[in-house]
Amino acid sequence: MAYVPGVALLAALVVGCSAGADGNANGADSKAGSPTVTPAPPGKYLTLPAPCRAVPRSTLKDLLPGAAELPGDQQDKVFRGSAAVTYDTDRKVGCSWKSDAPSATRSLSIDFERVVSYDPAVSDDDRADTVYAKKEKAAGLSSPATPGPPEEKDKKGEESEGSEGSGRTKDPAGADATGSADPSPSGSSSESGQDTDGAPGSSSSPEEALPSRILDNLGDAAFLQDLPKRAGSTAQHHSVSVVFRTSNVVVTVRYAEQPALITQVPDGRELQEKAQALARKLAEALSE
């Protein structure tokens, strides 16, 4: 009679262990039903274009005057371009071209950066927007205006009453720039240079009338940075950059001119227009 309860006790222990195992299993299953984080969607672009073939030859002939007059082998070398050295061509590629003409040297470069977010909670597009925003800030064109002290803010409001803002405006800023642009607001610098025999005011008006600014209708976001010659420098080097983002790709176009003579001034308006035109072509090609 004493043996039977022992068997019953052993059986109870076995049943209890089984129940405990089932309980753990059920507990694990209950955790699986807890809320989960849905990974952010990937970016639109999984690859990048071949940069040295991204610009049509006809466009390069327009951007690099003088190259078309070179002998065949030299011409091909110029239009072939030089690929940028990168260590991950799936993430970043670039190409550059340079043409030396008797009157001036023109240079062009393009860079494509495909941004990938390794944070499942952050999409590739959002990460690319952060990369783009840093470039915009470095160009002095940050989207949010930084408020200054009240007295400075009021003073600025009085001085620029009726204007839209500072870095993001598309109109000339300041009375000096407006005054220099008044004689020929719609004319190019080359035309004004002919009319005024190269007067200093006319040569600088394109630079003043076309400042760095935010661009509309180019990708998801875009800006132009204008970099005329440095103060005190004798070289009339003028460089323009157009940076835009489309989905998870950030593209940079740089276009510059260095005249052969220090008395010649590059046409900043022309450089900006051609850089923007190329950027729009690249954006269209990416969207195809």
Short mmCIF file of C-alpha atoms in Angstrom, two decimals:
data_model
loop_
_atom_site.label_atom_id
_atom_site.label_comp_id
_atom_site.label_asym_id
_atom_site.label_seq_id
_atom_site.Cartn_x
_atom_site.Cartn_y
_atom_site.Cartn_z
CA MET A 1 0.00 0.00 0.00
CA ALA A 2 2.95 2.38 0.66
CA TYR A 3 4.33 1.70 -2.84
CA VAL A 4 1.32 2.94 -4.70
CA PRO A 5 1.50 6.55 -3.47
CA GLY A 6 5.18 6.61 -4.52
CA VAL A 7 4.24 5.67 -8.07
CA ALA A 8 1.50 8.25 -8.02
CA LEU A 9 3.99 10.86 -6.79
CA LEU A 10 6.43 10.01 -9.60
CA ALA A 11 3.66 10.26 -12.15
CA ALA A 12 2.65 13.63 -10.77
CA LEU A 13 6.19 14.89 -11.08
CA VAL A 14 6.40 13.78 -14.71
CA VAL A 15 3.09 15.47 -15.51
CA GLY A 16 4.22 18.63 -13.74
CA CYS A 17 7.43 18.80 -15.77
CA SER A 18 5.50 18.33 -18.98
CA ALA A 19 3.10 21.06 -18.00
CA GLY A 20 6.04 23.36 -17.21
CA ALA A 21 7.57 22.72 -20.62
CA ASP A 22 4.27 23.44 -22.30
CA GLY A 23 3.96 26.61 -20.27
CA ASN A 24 7.38 27.80 -21.46
CA ALA A 25 6.45 27.04 -25.00
CA ASN A 26 3.19 28.90 -24.62
CA GLY A 27 5.09 31.82 -23.09
CA ALA A 28 7.41 31.96 -26.09
CA ASP A 29 4.44 31.92 -28.42
CA SER A 30 2.83 34.78 -26.53
CA LYS A 31 5.95 36.90 -26.98
CA ALA A 32 5.81 36.34 -30.74
CA GLY A 33 2.45 38.05 -30.76
CA SER A 34 3.87 41.29 -29.36
CA PRO A 35 4.05 44.36 -31.67
CA THR A 36 6.92 44.23 -34.20
CA VAL A 37 8.69 47.06 -36.06
CA THR A 38 8.01 47.04 -39.81
CA PRO A 39 11.26 47.63 -41.72
CA ALA A 40 11.37 50.92 -43.62
CA PRO A 41 11.02 50.53 -47.41
CA PRO A 42 14.23 50.39 -49.45
CA GLY A 43 15.22 53.18 -51.80
CA LYS A 44 14.19 53.29 -55.44
CA TYR A 45 17.69 52.82 -56.80
CA LEU A 46 19.65 49.61 -56.29
CA THR A 47 22.42 50.45 -58.77
CA LEU A 48 24.16 53.52 -60.18
CA PRO A 49 24.73 54.51 -63.82
CA ALA A 50 28.12 54.36 -65.51
CA PRO A 51 29.25 57.95 -64.80
CA CYS A 52 31.57 58.43 -67.78
CA ARG A 53 28.74 57.41 -70.12
CA ALA A 54 26.06 59.42 -68.30
CA VAL A 55 26.68 62.62 -70.30
CA PRO A 56 25.97 62.43 -74.05
CA ARG A 57 28.81 63.35 -76.37
CA SER A 58 26.76 66.18 -77.90
CA THR A 59 26.33 67.70 -74.42
CA LEU A 60 30.05 67.38 -73.71
CA LYS A 61 30.85 69.25 -76.93
CA ASP A 62 28.70 72.12 -75.71
CA LEU A 63 30.15 72.10 -72.19
CA LEU A 64 33.77 71.73 -73.30
CA PRO A 65 34.33 74.23 -76.13
CA GLY A 66 37.45 73.59 -78.11
CA ALA A 67 37.47 69.84 -77.56
CA ALA A 68 35.69 69.15 -80.84
CA GLU A 69 38.53 70.85 -82.74
CA LEU A 70 41.18 68.54 -81.33
CA PRO A 71 42.67 65.65 -83.37
CA GLY A 72 40.65 62.45 -83.26
CA ASP A 73 42.64 60.59 -80.61
CA GLN A 74 42.90 63.63 -78.30
CA GLN A 75 39.22 64.40 -78.77
CA ASP A 76 38.26 60.86 -77.82
CA LYS A 77 40.43 61.06 -74.72
CA VAL A 78 38.73 64.27 -73.56
CA PHE A 79 35.21 62.97 -74.17
CA ARG A 80 36.02 59.63 -72.56
CA GLY A 81 36.54 61.30 -69.22
CA SER A 82 38.36 60.05 -66.14
CA ALA A 83 36.51 57.83 -63.69
CA ALA A 84 36.75 58.78 -60.04
CA VAL A 85 38.59 56.34 -57.78
CA THR A 86 36.07 54.79 -55.39
CA TYR A 87 36.17 51.64 -53.30
CA ASP A 88 32.49 50.72 -53.62
CA THR A 89 31.06 51.36 -57.09
CA ASP A 90 27.65 50.18 -55.89
CA ARG A 91 27.52 53.13 -53.53
CA LYS A 92 29.52 55.95 -55.15
CA VAL A 93 30.81 56.68 -58.66
CA GLY A 94 31.98 59.74 -60.53
CA CYS A 95 33.67 61.04 -63.67
CA SER A 96 35.45 64.23 -64.74
CA TRP A 97 36.30 65.95 -68.03
CA LYS A 98 38.62 68.83 -68.91
CA SER A 99 39.14 70.84 -72.07
CA ASP A 100 41.97 73.30 -72.69
CA ALA A 101 41.05 75.85 -75.35
CA PRO A 102 43.09 78.92 -76.37
CA SER A 103 40.64 81.25 -74.65
CA ALA A 104 39.83 79.27 -71.49
CA THR A 105 39.90 75.94 -69.69
CA ARG A 106 36.58 74.30 -68.87
CA SER A 107 36.19 71.43 -66.41
CA LEU A 108 33.21 69.25 -65.56
CA SER A 109 32.65 66.54 -62.97
CA ILE A 110 29.65 64.52 -61.84
CA ASP A 111 29.24 62.34 -58.76
CA PHE A 112 26.51 59.83 -57.90
CA GLU A 113 26.05 58.61 -54.34
CA ARG A 114 23.55 55.86 -53.55
CA VAL A 115 22.61 56.08 -49.89
CA VAL A 116 21.67 52.95 -47.95
CA SER A 117 20.27 53.04 -44.42
CA TYR A 118 21.32 50.20 -42.16
CA ASP A 119 18.71 51.19 -39.59
CA PRO A 120 15.47 49.24 -40.25
CA ALA A 121 13.49 52.11 -38.75
CA VAL A 122 14.98 54.68 -41.18
CA SER A 123 14.31 54.45 -44.91
CA ASP A 124 17.00 54.90 -47.55
CA ASP A 125 15.21 58.03 -48.77
CA ASP A 126 15.23 59.59 -45.30
CA ARG A 127 18.90 58.78 -44.88
CA ALA A 128 19.66 60.29 -48.31
CA ASP A 129 17.73 63.40 -47.32
CA THR A 130 20.01 63.75 -44.29
CA VAL A 131 23.09 63.45 -46.51
CA TYR A 132 21.68 66.06 -48.88
CA ALA A 133 20.75 68.41 -46.02
CA LYS A 134 24.36 68.39 -44.79
CA LYS A 135 25.55 69.47 -48.24
CA GLU A 136 22.93 72.19 -48.36
CA LYS A 137 23.99 73.44 -44.94
CA ALA A 138 27.67 73.43 -45.96
CA ALA A 139 26.72 75.66 -48.90
CA GLY A 140 25.10 78.12 -46.49
CA LEU A 141 21.59 77.32 -47.69
CA SER A 142 20.08 75.51 -44.71
CA SER A 143 16.34 75.09 -45.05
CA PRO A 144 15.36 76.28 -41.54
CA ALA A 145 16.27 79.92 -41.06
CA THR A 146 18.37 80.47 -37.96
CA PRO A 147 16.72 83.19 -35.86
CA GLY A 148 19.05 85.82 -34.47
CA PRO A 149 18.68 88.06 -31.42
CA PRO A 150 15.51 90.22 -31.52
CA GLU A 151 17.39 93.44 -32.15
CA GLU A 152 19.36 91.93 -35.02
CA LYS A 153 16.26 90.36 -36.46
CA ASP A 154 14.40 93.68 -36.38
CA LYS A 155 17.33 95.45 -37.97
CA LYS A 156 17.50 92.91 -40.76
CA GLY A 157 13.78 93.25 -41.30
CA GLU A 158 14.13 97.01 -41.75
CA GLU A 159 17.06 96.70 -44.13
CA SER A 160 15.49 94.02 -46.32
CA GLU A 161 11.82 94.93 -46.08
CA GLY A 162 9.90 93.41 -48.94
CA SER A 163 12.51 90.72 -49.69
CA GLU A 164 11.78 87.03 -49.26
CA GLY A 165 14.77 86.03 -47.13
CA SER A 166 18.48 85.45 -47.14
CA GLY A 167 20.14 82.31 -48.46
CA ARG A 168 17.08 80.74 -50.04
CA THR A 169 15.93 83.71 -52.10
CA LYS A 170 16.17 83.58 -55.88
CA ASP A 171 16.39 87.35 -56.30
CA PRO A 172 19.53 89.47 -55.96
CA ALA A 173 20.15 90.38 -52.32
CA GLY A 174 21.26 93.86 -51.29
CA ALA A 175 21.06 97.28 -52.90
CA ASP A 176 24.52 97.03 -54.47
CA ALA A 177 23.65 93.84 -56.35
CA THR A 178 20.34 95.26 -57.48
CA GLY A 179 21.93 98.48 -58.58
CA SER A 180 24.56 96.74 -60.66
CA ALA A 181 21.96 94.54 -62.31
CA ASP A 182 19.58 97.40 -63.18
CA PRO A 183 21.31 98.59 -66.41
CA SER A 184 20.68 95.23 -68.12
CA PRO A 185 18.57 92.93 -65.92
CA SER A 186 17.85 90.44 -68.70
CA GLY A 187 21.08 90.66 -70.67
CA SER A 188 24.03 88.31 -70.46
CA SER A 189 27.44 89.38 -69.25
CA SER A 190 28.92 89.03 -72.71
CA GLU A 191 26.37 91.46 -74.14
CA SER A 192 26.82 93.95 -71.32
CA GLY A 193 30.58 93.64 -71.69
CA GLN A 194 30.32 94.64 -75.37
CA ASP A 195 28.01 97.56 -74.63
CA THR A 196 30.18 98.99 -71.85
CA ASP A 197 33.63 98.10 -73.18
CA GLY A 198 34.29 95.75 -70.25
CA ALA A 199 33.34 98.10 -67.43
CA PRO A 200 33.98 96.55 -64.01
CA GLY A 201 30.34 96.89 -62.98
CA SER A 202 29.08 94.89 -65.95
CA SER A 203 31.59 92.06 -65.47
CA SER A 204 30.57 91.51 -61.86
CA SER A 205 26.80 91.87 -62.31
CA PRO A 206 26.19 88.21 -63.36
CA GLU A 207 27.87 87.00 -60.16
CA GLU A 208 25.84 89.37 -57.99
CA ALA A 209 22.55 88.77 -59.79
CA LEU A 210 22.80 84.98 -59.58
CA PRO A 211 23.70 83.98 -56.01
CA SER A 212 23.71 80.51 -54.52
CA ARG A 213 20.11 79.41 -54.04
CA ILE A 214 17.56 76.63 -53.68
CA LEU A 215 16.30 75.20 -57.00
CA ASP A 216 12.76 74.14 -57.81
CA ASN A 217 11.54 71.26 -60.00
CA LEU A 218 14.77 69.30 -59.85
CA GLY A 219 14.57 65.90 -58.15
CA ASP A 220 13.15 65.80 -54.64
CA ALA A 221 15.39 68.67 -53.49
CA ALA A 222 18.15 70.71 -55.10
CA PHE A 223 20.39 73.73 -54.70
CA LEU A 224 22.96 75.67 -56.69
CA GLN A 225 26.20 76.98 -55.20
CA ASP A 226 27.99 79.72 -57.09
CA LEU A 227 31.70 80.17 -56.34
CA PRO A 228 33.29 83.10 -58.20
CA LYS A 229 36.97 83.87 -57.84
CA ARG A 230 38.38 84.35 -54.37
CA ALA A 231 38.89 87.88 -53.15
CA GLY A 232 42.42 89.05 -53.86
CA SER A 233 43.12 86.29 -56.37
CA THR A 234 44.40 87.27 -59.81
CA ALA A 235 42.97 84.10 -61.43
CA GLN A 236 39.45 84.59 -62.76
CA HIS A 237 38.35 81.07 -61.84
CA HIS A 238 34.59 80.59 -61.53
CA SER A 239 32.96 77.36 -60.35
CA VAL A 240 29.31 76.33 -60.09
CA SER A 241 27.89 73.28 -58.30
CA VAL A 242 24.39 71.84 -58.60
CA VAL A 243 23.42 69.22 -56.03
CA PHE A 244 20.13 67.35 -56.10
CA ARG A 245 18.51 64.32 -54.48
CA THR A 246 16.15 61.89 -56.13
CA SER A 247 14.94 59.11 -53.83
CA ASN A 248 18.06 57.56 -52.29
CA VAL A 249 20.60 58.97 -54.77
CA VAL A 250 22.42 62.30 -54.33
CA VAL A 251 23.98 63.79 -57.48
CA THR A 252 26.57 66.57 -57.68
CA VAL A 253 27.44 68.45 -60.88
CA ARG A 254 30.48 70.78 -60.86
CA TYR A 255 31.23 73.05 -63.80
CA ALA A 256 34.06 75.60 -63.91
CA GLU A 257 35.92 77.96 -66.20
CA GLN A 258 39.41 79.45 -66.02
CA PRO A 259 40.07 82.10 -68.71
CA ALA A 260 43.48 82.17 -70.31
CA LEU A 261 43.86 85.88 -69.52
CA ILE A 262 43.32 87.43 -66.10
CA THR A 263 41.55 90.35 -67.79
CA GLN A 264 38.78 88.04 -68.96
CA VAL A 265 35.88 87.31 -66.61
CA PRO A 266 33.89 84.05 -66.88
CA ASP A 267 30.20 84.36 -67.61
CA GLY A 268 28.68 83.13 -64.35
CA ARG A 269 25.18 83.15 -65.83
CA GLU A 270 26.20 80.79 -68.63
CA LEU A 271 27.98 78.44 -66.23
CA GLN A 272 24.91 78.25 -64.00
CA GLU A 273 22.49 77.67 -66.86
CA LYS A 274 24.56 74.88 -68.38
CA ALA A 275 25.18 73.18 -65.03
CA GLN A 276 21.46 73.24 -64.28
CA ALA A 277 20.58 71.92 -67.74
CA LEU A 278 22.95 68.98 -67.28
CA ALA A 279 21.60 68.25 -63.79
CA ARG A 280 18.05 68.09 -65.18
CA LYS A 281 19.15 65.69 -67.91
CA LEU A 282 20.77 63.43 -65.32
CA ALA A 283 17.63 63.54 -63.16
CA GLU A 284 15.48 62.58 -66.17
CA ALA A 285 17.82 59.72 -67.06
CA LEU A 286 17.66 58.38 -63.50
CA SER A 287 13.87 58.44 -63.49
CA GLU A 288 13.59 56.40 -66.70
#
